[in-house]
Coordinates of C-alpha atoms and ligand atoms in Angstrom, one line a residue:
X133 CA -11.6 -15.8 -10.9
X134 CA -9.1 -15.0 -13.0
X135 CA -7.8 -17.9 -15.4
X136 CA -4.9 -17.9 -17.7
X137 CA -6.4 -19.7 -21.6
X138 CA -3.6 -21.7 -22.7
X139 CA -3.4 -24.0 -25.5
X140 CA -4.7 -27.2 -23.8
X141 CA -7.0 -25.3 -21.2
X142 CA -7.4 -22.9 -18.6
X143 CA -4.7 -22.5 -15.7
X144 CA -5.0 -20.9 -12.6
X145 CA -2.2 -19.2 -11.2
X146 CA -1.2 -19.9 -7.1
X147 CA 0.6 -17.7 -5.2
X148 CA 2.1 -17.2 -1.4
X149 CA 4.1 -14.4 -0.7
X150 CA 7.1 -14.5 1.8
X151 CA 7.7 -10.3 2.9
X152 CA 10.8 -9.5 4.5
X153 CA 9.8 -6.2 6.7
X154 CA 12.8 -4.2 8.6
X155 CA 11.6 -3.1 11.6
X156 CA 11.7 0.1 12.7
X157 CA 14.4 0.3 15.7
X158 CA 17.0 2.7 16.7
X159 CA 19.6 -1.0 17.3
X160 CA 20.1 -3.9 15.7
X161 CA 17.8 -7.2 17.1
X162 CA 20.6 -8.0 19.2
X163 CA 23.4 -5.1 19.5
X164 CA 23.3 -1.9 20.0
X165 CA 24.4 -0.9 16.8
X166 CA 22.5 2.3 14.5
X167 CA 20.7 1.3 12.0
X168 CA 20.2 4.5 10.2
X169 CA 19.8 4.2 6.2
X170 CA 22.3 5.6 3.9
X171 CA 24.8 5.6 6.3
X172 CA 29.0 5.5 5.0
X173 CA 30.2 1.7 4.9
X174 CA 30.4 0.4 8.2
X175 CA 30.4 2.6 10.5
X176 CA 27.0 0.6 12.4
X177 CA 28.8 -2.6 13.1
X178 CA 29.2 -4.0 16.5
X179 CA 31.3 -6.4 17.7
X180 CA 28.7 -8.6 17.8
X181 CA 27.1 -7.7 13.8
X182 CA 30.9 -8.3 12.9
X183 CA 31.1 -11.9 14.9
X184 CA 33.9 -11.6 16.5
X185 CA 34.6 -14.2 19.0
X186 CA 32.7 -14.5 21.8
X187 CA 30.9 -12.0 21.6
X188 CA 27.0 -12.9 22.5
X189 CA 23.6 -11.7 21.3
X190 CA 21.1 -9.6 23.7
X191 CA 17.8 -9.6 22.5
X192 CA 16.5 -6.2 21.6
X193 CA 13.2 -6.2 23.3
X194 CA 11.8 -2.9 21.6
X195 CA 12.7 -5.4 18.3
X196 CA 9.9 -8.7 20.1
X197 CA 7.1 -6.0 20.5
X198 CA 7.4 -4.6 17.2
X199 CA 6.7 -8.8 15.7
X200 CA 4.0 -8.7 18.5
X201 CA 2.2 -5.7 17.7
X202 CA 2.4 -7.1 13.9
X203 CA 1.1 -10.3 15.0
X204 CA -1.6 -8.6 16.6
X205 CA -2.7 -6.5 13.1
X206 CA -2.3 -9.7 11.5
X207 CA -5.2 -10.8 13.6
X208 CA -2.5 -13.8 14.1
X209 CA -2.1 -16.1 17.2
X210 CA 0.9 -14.7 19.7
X211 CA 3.0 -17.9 20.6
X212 CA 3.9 -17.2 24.4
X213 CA 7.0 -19.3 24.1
X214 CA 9.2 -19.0 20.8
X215 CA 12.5 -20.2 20.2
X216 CA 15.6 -18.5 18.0
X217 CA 17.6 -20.9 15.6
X218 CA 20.7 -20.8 13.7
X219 CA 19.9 -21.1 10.2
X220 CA 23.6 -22.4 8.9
X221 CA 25.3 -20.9 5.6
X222 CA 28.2 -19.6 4.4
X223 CA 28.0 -16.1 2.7
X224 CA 30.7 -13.4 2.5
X225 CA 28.5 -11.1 4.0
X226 CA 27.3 -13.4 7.0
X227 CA 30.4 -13.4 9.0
X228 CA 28.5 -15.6 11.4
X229 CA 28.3 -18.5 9.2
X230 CA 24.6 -18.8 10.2
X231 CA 21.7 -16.5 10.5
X232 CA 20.0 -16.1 14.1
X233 CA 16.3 -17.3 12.8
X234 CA 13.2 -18.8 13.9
X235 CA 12.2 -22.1 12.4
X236 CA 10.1 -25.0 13.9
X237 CA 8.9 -22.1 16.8
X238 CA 8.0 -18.5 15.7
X239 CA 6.6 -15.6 17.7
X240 CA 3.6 -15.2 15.5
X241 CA 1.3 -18.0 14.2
X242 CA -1.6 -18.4 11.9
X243 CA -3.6 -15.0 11.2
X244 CA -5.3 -13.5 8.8
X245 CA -5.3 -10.0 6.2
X246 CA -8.1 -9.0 4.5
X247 CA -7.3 -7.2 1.0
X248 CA -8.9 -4.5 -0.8
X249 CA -9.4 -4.9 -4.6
X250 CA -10.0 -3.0 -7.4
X251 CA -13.5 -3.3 -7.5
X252 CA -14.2 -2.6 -4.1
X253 CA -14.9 -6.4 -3.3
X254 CA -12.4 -7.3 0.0
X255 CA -10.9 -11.5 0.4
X256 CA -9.3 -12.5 3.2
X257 CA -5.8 -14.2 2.6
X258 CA -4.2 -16.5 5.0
X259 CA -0.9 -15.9 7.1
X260 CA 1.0 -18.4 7.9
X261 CA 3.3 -17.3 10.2
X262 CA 5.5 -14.2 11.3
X263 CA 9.1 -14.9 12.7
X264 CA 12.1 -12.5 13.9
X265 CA 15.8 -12.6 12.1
X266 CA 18.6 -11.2 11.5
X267 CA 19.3 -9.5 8.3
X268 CA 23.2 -10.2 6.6
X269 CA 25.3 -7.6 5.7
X270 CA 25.7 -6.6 1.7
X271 CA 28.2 -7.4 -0.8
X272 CA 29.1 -4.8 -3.3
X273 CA 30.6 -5.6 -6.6
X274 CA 30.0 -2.7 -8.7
X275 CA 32.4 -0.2 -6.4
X276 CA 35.6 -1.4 -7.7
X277 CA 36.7 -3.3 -10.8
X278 CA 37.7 -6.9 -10.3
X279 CA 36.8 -6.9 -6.7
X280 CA 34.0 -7.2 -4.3
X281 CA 33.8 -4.6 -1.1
X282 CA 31.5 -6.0 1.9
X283 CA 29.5 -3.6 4.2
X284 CA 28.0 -4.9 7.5
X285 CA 25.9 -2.2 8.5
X286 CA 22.6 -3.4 7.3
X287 CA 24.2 -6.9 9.4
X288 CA 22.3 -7.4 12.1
X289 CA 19.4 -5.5 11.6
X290 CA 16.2 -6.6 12.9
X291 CA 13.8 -8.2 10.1
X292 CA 10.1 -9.7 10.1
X293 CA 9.4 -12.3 8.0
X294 CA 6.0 -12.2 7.4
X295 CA 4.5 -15.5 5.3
X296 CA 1.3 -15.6 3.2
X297 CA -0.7 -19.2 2.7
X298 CA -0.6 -20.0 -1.2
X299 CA -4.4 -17.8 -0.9
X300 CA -3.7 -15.6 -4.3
X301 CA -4.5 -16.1 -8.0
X302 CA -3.6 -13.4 -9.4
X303 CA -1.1 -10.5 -9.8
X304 CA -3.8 -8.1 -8.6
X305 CA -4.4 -9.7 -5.7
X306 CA -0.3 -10.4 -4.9
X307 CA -0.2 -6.2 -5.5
X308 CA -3.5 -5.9 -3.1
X309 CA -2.0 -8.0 -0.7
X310 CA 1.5 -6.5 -0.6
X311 CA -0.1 -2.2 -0.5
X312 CA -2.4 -3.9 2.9
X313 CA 0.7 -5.2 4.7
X314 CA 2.5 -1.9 3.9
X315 CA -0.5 0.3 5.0
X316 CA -0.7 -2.4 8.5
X317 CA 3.1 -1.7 9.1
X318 CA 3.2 2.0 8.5
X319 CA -0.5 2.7 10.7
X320 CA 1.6 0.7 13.6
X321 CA 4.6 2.1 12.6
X322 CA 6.5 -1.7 13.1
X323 CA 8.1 -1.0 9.8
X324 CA 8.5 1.9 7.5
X325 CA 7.4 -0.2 4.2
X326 CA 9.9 2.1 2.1
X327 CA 10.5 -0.3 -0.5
X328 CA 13.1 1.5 -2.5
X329 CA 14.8 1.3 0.3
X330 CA 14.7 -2.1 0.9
X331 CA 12.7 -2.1 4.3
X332 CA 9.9 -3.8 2.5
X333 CA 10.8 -6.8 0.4
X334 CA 9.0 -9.9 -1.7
X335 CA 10.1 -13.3 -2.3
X336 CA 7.1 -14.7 -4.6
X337 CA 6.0 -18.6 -4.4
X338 CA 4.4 -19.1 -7.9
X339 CA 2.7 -22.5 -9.1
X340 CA -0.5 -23.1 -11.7
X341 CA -2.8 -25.6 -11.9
X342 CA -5.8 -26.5 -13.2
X343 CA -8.7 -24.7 -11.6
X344 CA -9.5 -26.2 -8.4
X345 CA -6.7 -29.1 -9.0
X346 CA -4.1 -30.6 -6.8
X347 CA -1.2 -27.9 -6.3
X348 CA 1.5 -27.3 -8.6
X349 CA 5.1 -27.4 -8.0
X350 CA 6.4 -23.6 -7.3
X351 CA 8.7 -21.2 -7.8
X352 CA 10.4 -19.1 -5.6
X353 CA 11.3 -15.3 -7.4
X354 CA 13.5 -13.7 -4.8
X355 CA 14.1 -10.5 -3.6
X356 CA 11.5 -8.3 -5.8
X357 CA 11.6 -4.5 -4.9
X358 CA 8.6 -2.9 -5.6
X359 CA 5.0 -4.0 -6.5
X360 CA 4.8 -3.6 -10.1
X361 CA 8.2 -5.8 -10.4
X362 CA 6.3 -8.2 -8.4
X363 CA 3.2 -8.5 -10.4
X364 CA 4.9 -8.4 -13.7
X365 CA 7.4 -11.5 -12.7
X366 CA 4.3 -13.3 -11.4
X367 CA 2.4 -13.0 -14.8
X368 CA 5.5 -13.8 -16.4
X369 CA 6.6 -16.8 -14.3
X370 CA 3.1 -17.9 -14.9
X371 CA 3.3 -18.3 -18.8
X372 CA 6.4 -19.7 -18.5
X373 CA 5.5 -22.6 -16.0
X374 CA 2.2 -22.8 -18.8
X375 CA 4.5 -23.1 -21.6
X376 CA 6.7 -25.7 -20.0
X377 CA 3.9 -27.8 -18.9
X378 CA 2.1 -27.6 -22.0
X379 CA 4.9 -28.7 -24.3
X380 CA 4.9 -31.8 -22.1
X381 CA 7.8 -30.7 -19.4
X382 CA 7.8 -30.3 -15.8
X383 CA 8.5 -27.9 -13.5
X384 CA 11.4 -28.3 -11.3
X385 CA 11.0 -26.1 -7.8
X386 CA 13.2 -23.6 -8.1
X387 CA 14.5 -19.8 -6.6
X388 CA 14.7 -17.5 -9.3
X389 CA 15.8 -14.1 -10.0
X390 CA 13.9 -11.4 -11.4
X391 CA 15.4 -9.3 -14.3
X392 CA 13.7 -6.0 -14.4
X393 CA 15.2 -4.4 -17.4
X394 CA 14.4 -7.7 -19.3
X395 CA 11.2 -8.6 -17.2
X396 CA 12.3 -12.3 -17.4
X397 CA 12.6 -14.6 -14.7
X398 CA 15.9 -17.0 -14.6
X399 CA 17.5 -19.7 -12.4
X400 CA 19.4 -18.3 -9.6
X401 CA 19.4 -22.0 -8.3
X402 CA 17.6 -25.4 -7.6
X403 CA 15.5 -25.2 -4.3
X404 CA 17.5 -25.9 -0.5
X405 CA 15.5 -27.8 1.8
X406 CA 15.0 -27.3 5.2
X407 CA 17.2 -29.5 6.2
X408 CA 20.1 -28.4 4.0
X409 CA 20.4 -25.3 6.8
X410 CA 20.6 -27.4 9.4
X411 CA 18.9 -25.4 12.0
X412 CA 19.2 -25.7 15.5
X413 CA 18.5 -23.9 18.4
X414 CA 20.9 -21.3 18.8
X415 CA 22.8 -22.0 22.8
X416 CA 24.0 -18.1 23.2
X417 CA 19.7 -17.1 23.4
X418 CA 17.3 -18.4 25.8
X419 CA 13.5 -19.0 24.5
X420 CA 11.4 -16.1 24.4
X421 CA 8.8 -16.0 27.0
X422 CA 6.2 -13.7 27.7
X423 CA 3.3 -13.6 29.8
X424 CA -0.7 -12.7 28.5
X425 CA -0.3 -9.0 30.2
X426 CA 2.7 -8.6 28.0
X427 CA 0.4 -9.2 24.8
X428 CA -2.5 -7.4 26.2
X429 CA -0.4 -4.0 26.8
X430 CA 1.1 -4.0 23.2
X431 CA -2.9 -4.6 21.5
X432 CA -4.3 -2.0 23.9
X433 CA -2.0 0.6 22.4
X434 CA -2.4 -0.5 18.5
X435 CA -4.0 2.5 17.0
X436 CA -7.0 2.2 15.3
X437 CA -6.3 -0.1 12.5
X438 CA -7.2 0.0 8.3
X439 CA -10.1 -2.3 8.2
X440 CA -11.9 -0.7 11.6
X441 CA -11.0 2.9 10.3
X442 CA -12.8 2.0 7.3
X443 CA -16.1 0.6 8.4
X444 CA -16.1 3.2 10.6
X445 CA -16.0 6.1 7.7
X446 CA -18.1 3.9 6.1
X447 CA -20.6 4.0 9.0
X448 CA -20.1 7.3 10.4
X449 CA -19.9 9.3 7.2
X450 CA -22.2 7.1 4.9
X451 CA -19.3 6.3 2.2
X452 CA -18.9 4.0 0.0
X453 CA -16.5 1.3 0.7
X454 CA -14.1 2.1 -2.3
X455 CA -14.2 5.7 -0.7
X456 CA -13.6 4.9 2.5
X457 CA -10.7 2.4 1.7
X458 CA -9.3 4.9 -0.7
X459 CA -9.5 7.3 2.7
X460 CA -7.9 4.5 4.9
X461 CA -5.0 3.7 2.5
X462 CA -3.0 5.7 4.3
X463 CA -3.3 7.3 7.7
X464 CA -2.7 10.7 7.0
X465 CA -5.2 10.9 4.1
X466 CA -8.1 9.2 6.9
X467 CA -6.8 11.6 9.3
X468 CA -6.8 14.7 6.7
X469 CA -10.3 13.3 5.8
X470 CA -11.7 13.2 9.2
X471 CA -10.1 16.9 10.1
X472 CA -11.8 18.5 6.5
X473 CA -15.2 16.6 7.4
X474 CA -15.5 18.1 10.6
X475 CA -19.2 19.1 10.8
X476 CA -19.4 19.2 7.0
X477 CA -21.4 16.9 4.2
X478 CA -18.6 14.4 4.5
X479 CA -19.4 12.9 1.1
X480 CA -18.6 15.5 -0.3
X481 CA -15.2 16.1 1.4
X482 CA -14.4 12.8 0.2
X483 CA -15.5 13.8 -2.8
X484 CA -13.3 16.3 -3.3
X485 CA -10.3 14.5 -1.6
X486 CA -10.5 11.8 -3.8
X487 CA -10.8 13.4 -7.3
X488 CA -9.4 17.1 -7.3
X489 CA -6.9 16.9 -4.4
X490 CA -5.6 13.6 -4.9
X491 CA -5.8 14.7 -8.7
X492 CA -3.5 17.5 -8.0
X493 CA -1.4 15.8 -5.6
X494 CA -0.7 13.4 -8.2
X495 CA 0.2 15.8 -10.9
X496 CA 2.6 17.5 -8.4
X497 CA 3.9 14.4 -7.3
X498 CA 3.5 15.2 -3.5
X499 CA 2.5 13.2 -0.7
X500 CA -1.1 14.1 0.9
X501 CA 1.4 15.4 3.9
X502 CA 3.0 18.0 1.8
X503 CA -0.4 19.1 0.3
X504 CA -0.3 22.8 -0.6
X505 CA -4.7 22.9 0.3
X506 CA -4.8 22.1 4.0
X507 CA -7.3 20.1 5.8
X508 CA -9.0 23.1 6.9
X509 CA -9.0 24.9 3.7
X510 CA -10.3 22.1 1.4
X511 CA -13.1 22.1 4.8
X512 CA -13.3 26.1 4.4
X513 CA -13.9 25.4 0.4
X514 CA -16.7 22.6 1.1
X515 CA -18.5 25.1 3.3
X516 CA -18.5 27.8 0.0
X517 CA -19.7 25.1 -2.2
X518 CA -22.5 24.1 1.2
X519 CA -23.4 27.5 2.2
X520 CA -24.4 28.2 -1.7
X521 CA -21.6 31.1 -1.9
X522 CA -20.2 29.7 -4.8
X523 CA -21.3 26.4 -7.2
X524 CA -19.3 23.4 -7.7
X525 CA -18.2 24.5 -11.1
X526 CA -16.9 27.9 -9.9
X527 CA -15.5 25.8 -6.5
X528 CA -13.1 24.3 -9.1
X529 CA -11.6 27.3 -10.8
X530 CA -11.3 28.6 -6.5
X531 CA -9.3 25.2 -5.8
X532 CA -7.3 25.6 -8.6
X533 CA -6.3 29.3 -7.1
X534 CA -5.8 28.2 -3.9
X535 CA -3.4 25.3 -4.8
X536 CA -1.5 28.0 -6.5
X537 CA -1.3 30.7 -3.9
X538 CA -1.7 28.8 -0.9
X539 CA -4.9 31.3 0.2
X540 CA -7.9 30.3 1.7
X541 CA -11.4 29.8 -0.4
X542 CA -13.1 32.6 1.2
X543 CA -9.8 35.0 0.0
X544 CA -9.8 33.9 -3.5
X545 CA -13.3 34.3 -3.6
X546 CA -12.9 37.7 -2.7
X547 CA -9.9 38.4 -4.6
X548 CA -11.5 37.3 -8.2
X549 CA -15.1 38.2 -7.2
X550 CA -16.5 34.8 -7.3
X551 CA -19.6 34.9 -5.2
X552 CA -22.7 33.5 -6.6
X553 CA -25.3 35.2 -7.3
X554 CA -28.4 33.9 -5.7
X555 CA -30.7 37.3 -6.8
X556 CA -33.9 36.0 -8.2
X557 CA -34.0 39.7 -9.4
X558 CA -30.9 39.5 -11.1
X559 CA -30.9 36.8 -12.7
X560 CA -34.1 37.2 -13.8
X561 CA -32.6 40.2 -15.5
X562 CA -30.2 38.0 -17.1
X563 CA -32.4 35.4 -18.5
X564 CA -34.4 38.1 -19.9
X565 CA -31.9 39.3 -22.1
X566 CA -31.2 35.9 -23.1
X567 CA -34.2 35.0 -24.8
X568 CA -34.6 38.8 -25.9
X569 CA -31.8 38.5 -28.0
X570 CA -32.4 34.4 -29.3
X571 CA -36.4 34.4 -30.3
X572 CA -35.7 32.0 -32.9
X573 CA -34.3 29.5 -30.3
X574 CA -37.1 30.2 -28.1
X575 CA -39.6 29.7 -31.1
X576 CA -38.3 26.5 -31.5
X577 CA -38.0 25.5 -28.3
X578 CA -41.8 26.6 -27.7
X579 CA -41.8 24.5 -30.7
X580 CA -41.0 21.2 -29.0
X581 CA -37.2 21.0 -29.5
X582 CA -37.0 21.0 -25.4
X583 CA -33.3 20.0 -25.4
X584 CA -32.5 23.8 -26.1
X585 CA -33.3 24.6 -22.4
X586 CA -29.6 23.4 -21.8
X587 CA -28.9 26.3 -24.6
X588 CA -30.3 28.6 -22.8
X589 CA -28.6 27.6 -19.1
X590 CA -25.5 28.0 -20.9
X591 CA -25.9 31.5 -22.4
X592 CA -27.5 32.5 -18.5
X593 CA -24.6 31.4 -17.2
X594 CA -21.9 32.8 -19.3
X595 CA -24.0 35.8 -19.0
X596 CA -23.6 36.0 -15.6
X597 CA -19.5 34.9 -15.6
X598 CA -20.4 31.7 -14.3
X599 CA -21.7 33.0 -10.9
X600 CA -25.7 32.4 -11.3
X601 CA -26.5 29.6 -8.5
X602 CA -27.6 27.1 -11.6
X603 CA -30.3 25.9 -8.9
X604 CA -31.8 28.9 -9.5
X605 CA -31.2 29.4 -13.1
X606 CA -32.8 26.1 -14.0
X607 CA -35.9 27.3 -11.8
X608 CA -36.6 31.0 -13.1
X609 CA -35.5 29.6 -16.6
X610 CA -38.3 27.0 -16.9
X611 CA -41.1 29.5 -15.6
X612 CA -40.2 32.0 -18.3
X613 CA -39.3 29.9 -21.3
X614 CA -42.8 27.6 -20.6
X615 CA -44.6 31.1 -20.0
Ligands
ADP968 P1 9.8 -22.9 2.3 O1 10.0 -22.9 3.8 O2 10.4 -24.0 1.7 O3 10.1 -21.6 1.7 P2 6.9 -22.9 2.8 O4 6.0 -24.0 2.9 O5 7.2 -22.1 4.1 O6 8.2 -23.3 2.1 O7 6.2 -21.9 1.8 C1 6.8 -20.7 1.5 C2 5.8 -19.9 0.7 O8 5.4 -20.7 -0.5 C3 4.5 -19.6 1.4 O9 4.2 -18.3 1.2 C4 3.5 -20.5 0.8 O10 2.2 -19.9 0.8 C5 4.0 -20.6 -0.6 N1 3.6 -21.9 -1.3 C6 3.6 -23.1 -0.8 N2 3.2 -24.0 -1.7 C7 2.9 -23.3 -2.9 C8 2.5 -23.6 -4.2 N3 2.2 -24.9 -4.6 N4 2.3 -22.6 -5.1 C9 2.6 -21.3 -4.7 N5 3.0 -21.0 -3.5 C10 3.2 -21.9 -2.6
MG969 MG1 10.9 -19.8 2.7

């Protein structure tokens, strides 16, 4: 577990996550309105996103399978009958006056995630619920000096609002929980997770206690953007509710803002209740009912999902679990995996996937889909390094090549004249020269000093540009220096 030491004791740190995840729909949850990103100011506002009067919702029903199938990832109970409220505030940007919501009844119920940490070691954290609203438009105030400019495109548009139980102690496992839920949503493709652009955001409940104490009270840090912003104003919310409590204060629940550039948390301002929104049922929308066929044709078509995929590699192909989840963390990388494995040592391609591709991919800052080796190529390169054409070490220097000029292993193999060399006869030849021109070395090796066999790999090998299968090397090398 992992404690904070303050000055009167340890503290443990609580924290529930609240994700707000666009969905991925061509219309709003209830116009028909684009939704595209980047779009000019309002030009993706209906009549209805712009409230004028009378004008009703229609639910957007692509918008209900979407929570469903989310539900269903989220291993989370599917409430047959659910029931949209109107969540009551004013905002510039909510010309409504209220947000279409779902309080007391939600579409989605209790379910569970199971999160990978850095270690390997999984934990399962709670979810407490998932529920469809509307998201409000945006207010702009940096456009034009002295006033504010509103645009209503994003108004409207479809949200999830996917809630954690207060399962997680600590920043690690608040950044574990939030890369899951992304991976989840972009294998079903429900929602994009693009958190730069705001499809994927974090509102973070924080509290400490003592360690296994009664709950503290909480914070609520709103709107955080990306995962390191969230983990940083977690630990840092953390010390401050220690050094508050410790000095003899209380903490009074809260919603905070998150400065990045200072990486301080402040008041934004003192927690509404429930009832401050007074929700009710909104009268333009009738419940939302669907039957058990409905549920049972959106889970037959979920794809195969991260925590499957990954007990699968690890059954299938005999990896590890940190492999396989690496593999799984995305489903391009499983899928370029499973292509480049293909009647191969699999181990090996993961291997190779997971230090010198991903390596590479990194240092050229490209996703695995834009990877200048393909699938097939790394695959062609595994069967070099298998088929004993070339070792691991010279396998390297061929990857590097092919990254560069996009050929295959077998034609930069060709091109640079790469082959090992397997010849007993040769590189018997070789070794012979070796110790024919270091007898001093061998005396003293003959002499007991055995580490100099490694000496005397090295100079067969650079003898033979790097090429001598080393398998063989270390073989004919120990017959003739223990001769
Ligand atoms: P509200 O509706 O007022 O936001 P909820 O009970 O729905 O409150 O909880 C919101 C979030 O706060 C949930 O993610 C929950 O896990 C988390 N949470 C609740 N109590 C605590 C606590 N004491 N410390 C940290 N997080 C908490
Ligand atoms: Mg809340």
């Amino acid at each position: 577990m992992s404690l904070i030491r303050g000055n009167t004791g340890d503290w443990e740190i609580v924290i529930g996550l609240e994700v707000h995840a666009q969905v991925s729909s061509n219309a709003k949850l209830f116009s028909g309105a684009a939704t595209a990103y980047g779009a000019e100011p309002n030009t993706q506002v209906s009549l209805i996103d712009a409230a004028m009067p009378g004008m009703l919702p229609v639910i957007n029903e692509w918008c209900v399978a979407q929570a469903v199938r989310t539900g269903i990832a989220l291993n989370a109970q599917i409430n047959r009958h659910s029931v949209f409220d109107r969540k009551n505030y004013f905002y510039p940007d909510l010309p409504q006056g209220y947000q279409i919501s779902q309080f007391k009844q939600p579409i989605v119920g209790e379910g569970r995630m199971v999160i990978d940490l850095d270690d390997g070691e999984t934990m399962t954290v709670g979810i407490e619920r998932l529920h469809l609203e509307q998201d409000a438009g945006k207010s702009m105030h940096d456009q034009r000096p002295g006033e504010t400019l509103i645009d209503l495109n994003r108004s409207g548009v479809a949200l999830m609002e996917i809630v954690s139980k207060p399962d997680m102690r600590s920043p690690e496992q608040a950044g574990a929980y939030m890369r899951k839920l992304r991976t989840i949503l972009r294998y079903i493709g429900s929602c994009d997770g693009n958190m730069e652009e705001g499809s994927l955001r974090c509102d973070a409940n924080v509290s400490v206690r003592r360690p296994g104490g009664p709950l503290g009270t909480r914070c609520e840090i709103k709107n955080l953007n990306s995962i390191r912003h969230i983990m940083r104003a977690i630990e840092f919310e953390a010390h401050r509710q220690i050094g508050i409590i410790e000095d003899g204060g209380s903490i009074s629940q809260e919603t905070r803002l998150y400065d990045v550039n200072k990486g301080e948390t402040r008041t934004m301002r003192s927690k509404e209740e429930a009832h401050d929104y007074r929700y009710f049922p909104d009268p333009d929308l009738l419940p939302l009912k669907f039957d058990e066929a409905f549920v049972e044709t959106q889970r037959a078509a979920l794809p195969e999902l991260p925590d499957a995929k990954k007990a699968r590699f690890q059954d299938q192909y005999g990896l590890s679990a940190y492999d396989a989840g690496v593999l799984v963390g995305e489903q391009v990388s499983a899928d370029f995996f499973e292509t480049a494995a293909k009647g191969r040592d699999a181990k090996l391609v993961a291997n190779w996937m997971s230090t010198e591709l991903f390596g590479a991919l990194n240092r050229l800052s490209k996703g695995i889909e834009e990877s200048p080796v393909s699938a097939e190529a790394l695959g062609g390169l595994v069967d070099l390094i298998q088929d004993g054409t070339i070792s691991g070490r010279i396998a390297k220097e061929v990857f590097a090549e092919m990254l560069e000029t996009g050929e295959t292993a077998g034609q930069v193999v060709e091109r640079k004249g790469l082959k090992q060399v397997s010849d007993e006869g040769a590189i018997a030849a070789a070794i012979d020269q070796v110790i024919a021109a270091n007898p001093d070395k061998l005396a003293e090796y003959r002499g007991g000093k055995t580490k100099l066999a490694g000496f005397f790999v090295g100079q067969v090998m650079k003898a033979t540009g790097g090429k001598a299968n080393p398998q063989v090397v270390n073989k004919l090398l120990n017959d003739k220096l223990n001769a």
